[in-house]
């Protein structure tokens, strides 16, 4: 039943969790969510400039967008700049002397010069425009205008930086480019936020970040990060033997929960008897002797897609935990910036620190395989040989994303 903005089954009892762990039967998710149907997806939205324009106006300018974390700007005056190319926007996010994190359009009020040129930094007293040296406080107020007496009726109080709606959830900073958002951030995140309440993201430190420019549509990349079907094949030498499989050697979700905009799925690791000695040493969980643990985990890896373009993936390895975030930023119909960040909890021992370095390298190799696949898939779609994409049951989260996207953009998500 759909209630409170999401579809979710009753919580499983302890005895039921064992059943979930081994429940890998076929075609169960379309049965759970029959309203999504089983039709193929049209390829036109991936390569159509008209569709891309609709996504610009109706999705990226009307959705809450995850632009960073509060740890990036810990002190008063610290800032970072987020360029959102699809919306021709540059957003300045800054922590004021009052401790409040605010967002502004990175545009000087005088002649619309780009105010801050660097990607991040710290404001010492004021932000100065390099064109005519207008100065703004860390709260966005216009505080100084050179040769002010030569202007006509200029009141500095009326010409501060143009604000962008900004809010924080679990340490993640979100902005909304519409001057009057239809929903608060919490209402927008709905059941996905409810499910992640209490997750100690602030205790996981950034260990590695990548920024990759791909020759592919942003939806191609997002689709590939929203299913498990490809793991035993594309990643056979990296992650292919890490996750639970059925008797035919295919990975299956442990659970899938769809929300109004967002989605959640989980998966378990394989039994340690199936792993190599190295992976047993590196990945099999130890006893819970006070090591860091994530609350409310359904599987060994829990995966959240926050519409439109952000992914949070939580996992436990050995006696430490991690969070990988993916953000897909459209630049053009066939160009995407893929940002990857790896956050890990403090390792209890040197052994766990080694695990984290190994995991980081393993994921780097996996991501390289993904990038090559994204570009290959986009090239195939752009050839227009096929007009539709065929999806199986374990690709249902992709179907849900395109249904939400089609409804949001107004072009429909199914054939």
XYZ file of C-alpha atoms in Angstrom:
415
model
C 0.000 0.000 0.000
C 1.300 3.442 -0.843
C 1.269 5.705 2.176
C 3.388 8.527 3.516
C 5.020 9.001 0.126
C 6.364 5.491 -0.368
C 5.605 1.812 -0.767
C 7.074 -0.315 1.989
C 6.293 -3.739 3.422
C 5.878 -4.406 7.110
C 9.218 -4.806 8.954
C 10.529 -8.355 8.904
C 10.728 -10.291 12.141
C 14.124 -11.784 13.086
C 13.052 -15.185 11.815
C 12.011 -13.677 8.501
C 15.397 -12.111 7.806
C 16.890 -15.499 6.970
C 14.194 -15.972 4.357
C 14.956 -12.599 2.820
C 18.655 -13.494 2.613
C 17.961 -16.518 0.433
C 14.947 -15.173 -1.437
C 16.406 -15.015 -4.938
C 13.442 -16.232 -6.931
C 12.733 -14.872 -10.407
C 10.301 -12.120 -11.394
C 9.360 -11.133 -7.857
C 9.787 -7.357 -8.144
C 7.297 -6.842 -10.981
C 4.844 -8.757 -8.819
C 5.552 -6.404 -5.926
C 5.208 -3.291 -8.114
C 2.805 -4.257 -10.934
C 1.989 -0.602 -11.678
C 5.386 -0.265 -13.392
C 4.552 -2.927 -15.947
C 7.152 -4.858 -17.935
C 7.363 -2.859 -21.154
C 10.623 -1.867 -22.797
C 12.013 1.669 -22.464
C 12.323 4.039 -25.434
C 15.854 5.157 -26.309
C 14.817 8.595 -27.581
C 15.087 10.341 -24.162
C 18.804 9.447 -24.070
C 19.657 11.188 -27.344
C 16.974 13.827 -27.894
C 17.842 17.497 -27.390
C 14.141 18.154 -26.831
C 14.060 15.696 -23.942
C 17.293 17.151 -22.565
C 15.732 20.629 -22.584
C 12.718 19.314 -20.667
C 15.031 17.743 -18.092
C 16.813 21.080 -17.724
C 13.646 23.085 -17.120
C 11.412 20.609 -15.311
C 13.840 18.372 -13.430
C 17.128 20.066 -12.549
C 15.566 23.481 -11.976
C 12.693 22.015 -9.934
C 14.376 19.364 -7.768
C 16.491 19.366 -4.651
C 20.083 18.690 -5.738
C 22.807 17.254 -3.517
C 25.852 19.517 -3.914
C 28.182 18.514 -1.077
C 28.686 17.913 2.632
C 29.024 20.194 5.630
C 32.515 18.835 6.389
C 33.717 20.651 3.262
C 33.048 24.031 4.905
C 33.723 23.548 8.641
C 34.708 27.123 9.522
C 32.995 30.497 9.152
C 33.824 31.925 5.736
C 34.627 28.548 4.170
C 32.946 28.061 0.801
C 32.761 25.914 -2.289
C 31.315 26.551 -5.744
C 29.082 24.062 -7.528
C 28.631 24.606 -11.270
C 25.392 23.027 -12.514
C 26.009 23.099 -16.236
C 22.644 21.745 -17.352
C 20.950 24.727 -15.680
C 23.626 27.273 -16.623
C 23.964 27.942 -12.907
C 26.908 28.454 -10.584
C 26.051 28.156 -6.900
C 28.212 29.495 -4.083
C 27.758 27.597 -0.804
C 29.261 29.366 2.225
C 29.194 29.067 5.999
C 28.457 32.397 7.658
C 29.913 33.783 10.867
C 26.627 32.762 12.502
C 27.340 29.111 11.572
C 24.517 28.940 9.015
C 25.231 27.344 5.619
C 23.749 29.428 2.808
C 23.629 29.174 -0.958
C 23.805 32.042 -3.445
C 24.025 32.421 -7.178
C 27.706 32.995 -7.857
C 26.953 36.257 -9.665
C 27.914 39.798 -8.684
C 24.916 42.145 -8.341
C 26.664 44.907 -10.311
C 27.328 43.638 -13.828
C 26.696 39.878 -13.326
C 30.351 38.892 -13.280
C 31.129 35.431 -11.889
C 31.945 36.416 -8.305
C 34.142 33.545 -7.100
C 36.513 31.982 -9.607
C 38.065 29.205 -7.532
C 36.378 25.912 -6.697
C 36.700 26.297 -2.936
C 38.345 28.512 -0.380
C 37.842 30.652 2.692
C 36.493 34.181 2.808
C 38.652 36.450 4.995
C 36.281 39.262 5.890
C 34.582 39.616 2.499
C 34.186 38.207 -1.021
C 35.422 40.630 -3.668
C 34.346 40.771 -7.297
C 37.471 40.942 -9.485
C 35.738 43.207 -12.024
C 34.953 46.355 -9.949
C 35.779 45.165 -6.412
C 32.255 45.099 -5.009
C 32.467 43.311 -1.648
C 30.019 40.886 0.001
C 29.926 39.438 3.504
C 29.787 35.698 4.244
C 26.038 36.189 4.731
C 25.651 37.534 1.191
C 25.211 41.201 2.130
C 26.699 43.878 -0.114
C 29.106 45.708 2.228
C 31.256 47.924 -0.017
C 30.946 49.616 -3.406
C 33.919 51.567 -4.793
C 32.975 55.108 -5.868
C 29.538 54.549 -4.360
C 28.628 58.249 -4.482
C 28.684 58.164 -8.266
C 25.679 55.766 -8.468
C 22.062 56.922 -8.646
C 19.937 55.975 -5.651
C 21.974 52.859 -4.844
C 20.994 51.205 -1.570
C 23.424 48.414 -0.696
C 20.737 46.664 1.360
C 18.833 45.918 -1.865
C 21.751 44.427 -3.788
C 23.146 41.521 -1.827
C 23.891 38.213 -3.511
C 20.870 36.436 -4.985
C 19.970 33.571 -2.599
C 19.429 29.950 -3.577
C 17.185 27.826 -1.368
C 19.544 25.672 0.678
C 18.898 22.975 3.266
C 20.857 20.249 5.056
C 19.892 16.626 5.676
C 22.230 14.236 7.503
C 25.154 16.538 6.699
C 24.389 16.545 2.945
C 23.855 20.031 1.508
C 21.024 20.400 -1.006
C 20.051 23.384 -3.152
C 16.913 24.142 -5.147
C 17.169 26.491 -8.131
C 13.469 27.352 -8.184
C 12.904 30.542 -6.135
C 9.786 28.945 -4.623
C 10.283 25.167 -4.146
C 7.079 23.135 -4.192
C 8.300 20.942 -1.299
C 10.642 21.201 1.644
C 13.751 19.036 1.400
C 12.442 16.653 4.051
C 9.106 16.215 2.282
C 10.931 15.702 -1.008
C 13.177 12.969 0.414
C 10.201 11.345 2.166
C 10.550 7.670 3.050
C 14.162 7.470 1.864
C 15.131 10.023 4.515
C 13.051 8.207 7.124
C 14.951 5.030 6.371
C 18.349 6.729 6.746
C 17.580 8.641 9.930
C 20.293 8.054 12.513
C 22.922 6.964 9.994
C 26.211 8.452 11.295
C 27.519 9.842 8.033
C 29.485 12.418 10.016
C 31.652 9.642 11.478
C 32.816 8.480 8.049
C 35.760 10.378 6.618
C 36.443 11.090 2.946
C 39.260 8.805 1.798
C 39.104 9.149 -1.985
C 37.289 11.262 -4.588
C 37.157 11.008 -8.383
C 35.716 13.314 -11.019
C 35.286 11.631 -14.401
C 34.030 13.228 -17.609
C 32.200 10.690 -19.762
C 31.020 10.786 -23.361
C 27.589 9.519 -22.410
C 24.155 10.758 -21.434
C 23.733 11.109 -17.679
C 20.860 8.602 -17.626
C 23.024 5.892 -19.215
C 25.505 6.227 -16.350
C 22.782 6.380 -13.701
C 21.045 3.276 -15.074
C 24.263 1.269 -14.902
C 24.723 2.160 -11.234
C 21.154 1.144 -10.404
C 21.195 -2.611 -11.082
C 23.174 -5.793 -10.321
C 22.538 -7.739 -13.506
C 25.883 -6.769 -15.047
C 28.104 -7.578 -12.038
C 28.986 -11.246 -12.776
C 29.826 -10.376 -16.380
C 31.257 -6.891 -16.733
C 33.050 -7.072 -13.376
C 33.934 -10.765 -13.362
C 37.568 -10.043 -12.432
C 36.869 -7.322 -9.860
C 33.531 -7.548 -8.008
C 31.953 -10.412 -9.925
C 32.325 -12.993 -7.125
C 31.663 -10.634 -4.192
C 27.851 -10.626 -4.041
C 25.317 -13.397 -3.468
C 24.205 -15.314 -6.552
C 21.502 -17.805 -7.344
C 22.001 -21.280 -8.785
C 22.467 -19.874 -12.296
C 25.276 -17.528 -11.202
C 23.238 -14.306 -11.346
C 23.036 -11.627 -8.671
C 19.602 -10.869 -7.274
C 18.332 -8.131 -4.986
C 17.619 -9.021 -1.384
C 15.026 -6.255 -1.142
C 13.617 -3.459 -3.301
C 11.558 -0.550 -1.957
C 10.270 2.222 -4.211
C 9.325 5.685 -3.019
C 7.492 8.484 -4.830
C 10.730 9.809 -6.347
C 13.502 7.672 -4.944
C 14.382 3.988 -4.655
C 16.192 1.546 -2.389
C 17.645 -1.885 -2.946
C 19.958 -4.167 -1.023
C 22.203 -7.150 -1.670
C 24.292 -9.559 0.432
C 27.875 -10.717 0.004
C 28.539 -14.310 -0.951
C 29.177 -16.899 1.703
C 32.820 -16.845 2.815
C 33.226 -20.442 1.604
C 32.920 -19.113 -1.958
C 35.585 -16.411 -1.610
C 39.327 -16.506 -2.142
C 41.571 -16.590 0.973
C 42.509 -12.946 0.357
C 38.896 -11.812 0.212
C 38.036 -13.877 3.283
C 40.787 -12.051 5.155
C 39.716 -8.675 3.843
C 35.923 -8.827 3.714
C 34.443 -11.377 6.116
C 32.941 -9.637 9.128
C 34.548 -10.071 12.513
C 32.725 -10.247 15.810
C 30.997 -7.022 16.813
C 33.430 -6.003 19.545
C 32.505 -2.340 19.582
C 33.534 -1.685 15.997
C 31.538 0.844 14.008
C 28.152 -0.416 12.808
C 25.465 1.115 10.628
C 21.884 1.096 11.937
C 18.918 -0.294 10.021
C 20.915 -2.132 7.355
C 18.851 -4.566 5.268
C 21.693 -6.219 3.377
C 25.471 -6.188 3.380
C 25.140 -3.308 0.897
C 22.190 -0.890 0.882
C 21.783 1.332 -2.156
C 19.697 4.520 -2.352
C 18.938 6.522 -5.486
C 17.875 10.053 -4.566
C 16.126 11.534 -7.580
C 17.267 12.955 -9.871
C 21.028 12.364 -9.905
C 22.455 11.234 -6.555
C 23.262 7.780 -5.162
C 24.220 6.778 -1.624
C 25.582 3.256 -1.196
C 26.223 1.936 2.340
C 28.142 -1.228 3.138
C 29.889 -3.120 5.900
C 33.253 -4.776 5.374
C 35.033 -6.629 8.149
C 34.836 -4.359 11.196
C 34.446 -1.031 9.405
C 31.788 0.575 7.281
C 31.713 2.738 4.207
C 29.587 5.105 2.188
C 30.085 5.703 -1.524
C 28.258 8.614 -3.119
C 27.766 9.023 -6.862
C 26.497 12.227 -8.426
C 25.814 12.469 -12.168
C 25.934 16.028 -13.538
C 24.695 16.458 -17.141
C 26.852 18.774 -19.227
C 25.345 18.068 -22.648
C 23.115 15.443 -24.213
C 26.195 13.228 -24.663
C 28.484 14.430 -21.880
C 28.336 13.808 -18.131
C 30.481 14.569 -15.093
C 30.480 11.580 -12.741
C 31.601 12.415 -9.212
C 32.543 9.545 -6.902
C 33.349 9.933 -3.206
C 34.384 7.182 -0.796
C 33.796 7.744 2.928
C 35.025 5.173 5.457
C 34.714 4.854 9.239
C 37.905 4.956 11.291
C 39.683 1.572 11.004
C 40.084 -0.147 14.410
C 43.475 -1.654 13.474
C 46.116 -1.609 10.734
C 44.395 -4.659 9.236
C 41.205 -2.670 8.677
C 43.224 0.237 7.273
C 44.717 -2.183 4.735
C 41.199 -3.379 3.912
C 40.172 0.169 3.090
C 43.121 0.738 0.758
C 42.464 -2.570 -0.972
C 38.780 -1.740 -1.312
C 39.609 1.699 -2.698
C 41.831 0.186 -5.407
C 39.286 -2.528 -6.191
C 36.541 0.038 -6.627
C 38.770 2.227 -8.796
C 39.269 -0.656 -11.227
C 35.533 -1.403 -11.188
C 34.681 2.225 -11.930
C 37.030 2.216 -14.900
C 35.122 -0.760 -16.292
C 31.875 1.125 -15.690
C 33.063 4.248 -17.483
C 34.011 2.269 -20.590
C 30.596 0.562 -20.533
C 28.699 3.861 -20.148
C 30.350 5.283 -23.248
C 29.840 2.070 -25.201
C 26.138 1.928 -24.325
C 25.633 5.568 -25.262
C 27.353 5.023 -28.623
C 25.053 2.092 -29.290
C 21.928 4.084 -28.405
C 23.114 7.050 -30.490
C 23.408 4.776 -33.527
C 19.581 4.463 -33.413
C 19.817 0.785 -34.364
C 17.379 -0.040 -31.583
C 14.455 2.123 -30.554
C 13.845 0.451 -27.183
C 15.758 -1.093 -24.285
C 14.675 -4.438 -22.829
C 14.669 -4.688 -19.033
C 14.491 -7.768 -16.825
C 13.057 -8.028 -13.320
C 16.297 -7.139 -11.526
C 16.411 -3.924 -13.541
C 13.117 -2.723 -12.046
C 14.754 0.249 -10.227
C 15.743 1.564 -13.658
C 12.135 1.276 -14.794
C 10.986 3.178 -11.700
C 13.552 5.953 -12.224
C 12.454 6.495 -15.819
C 8.793 6.505 -14.815
C 9.517 9.237 -12.235
C 11.707 11.140 -14.693
C 9.121 10.926 -17.459
C 6.374 12.152 -15.172
C 8.552 14.964 -13.850
C 9.744 16.102 -17.276
C 6.414 15.506 -18.938
C 7.558 13.159 -21.683
C 6.527 9.809 -20.158
C 8.900 7.070 -19.062
C 7.637 3.992 -20.940
C 6.940 2.837 -24.476
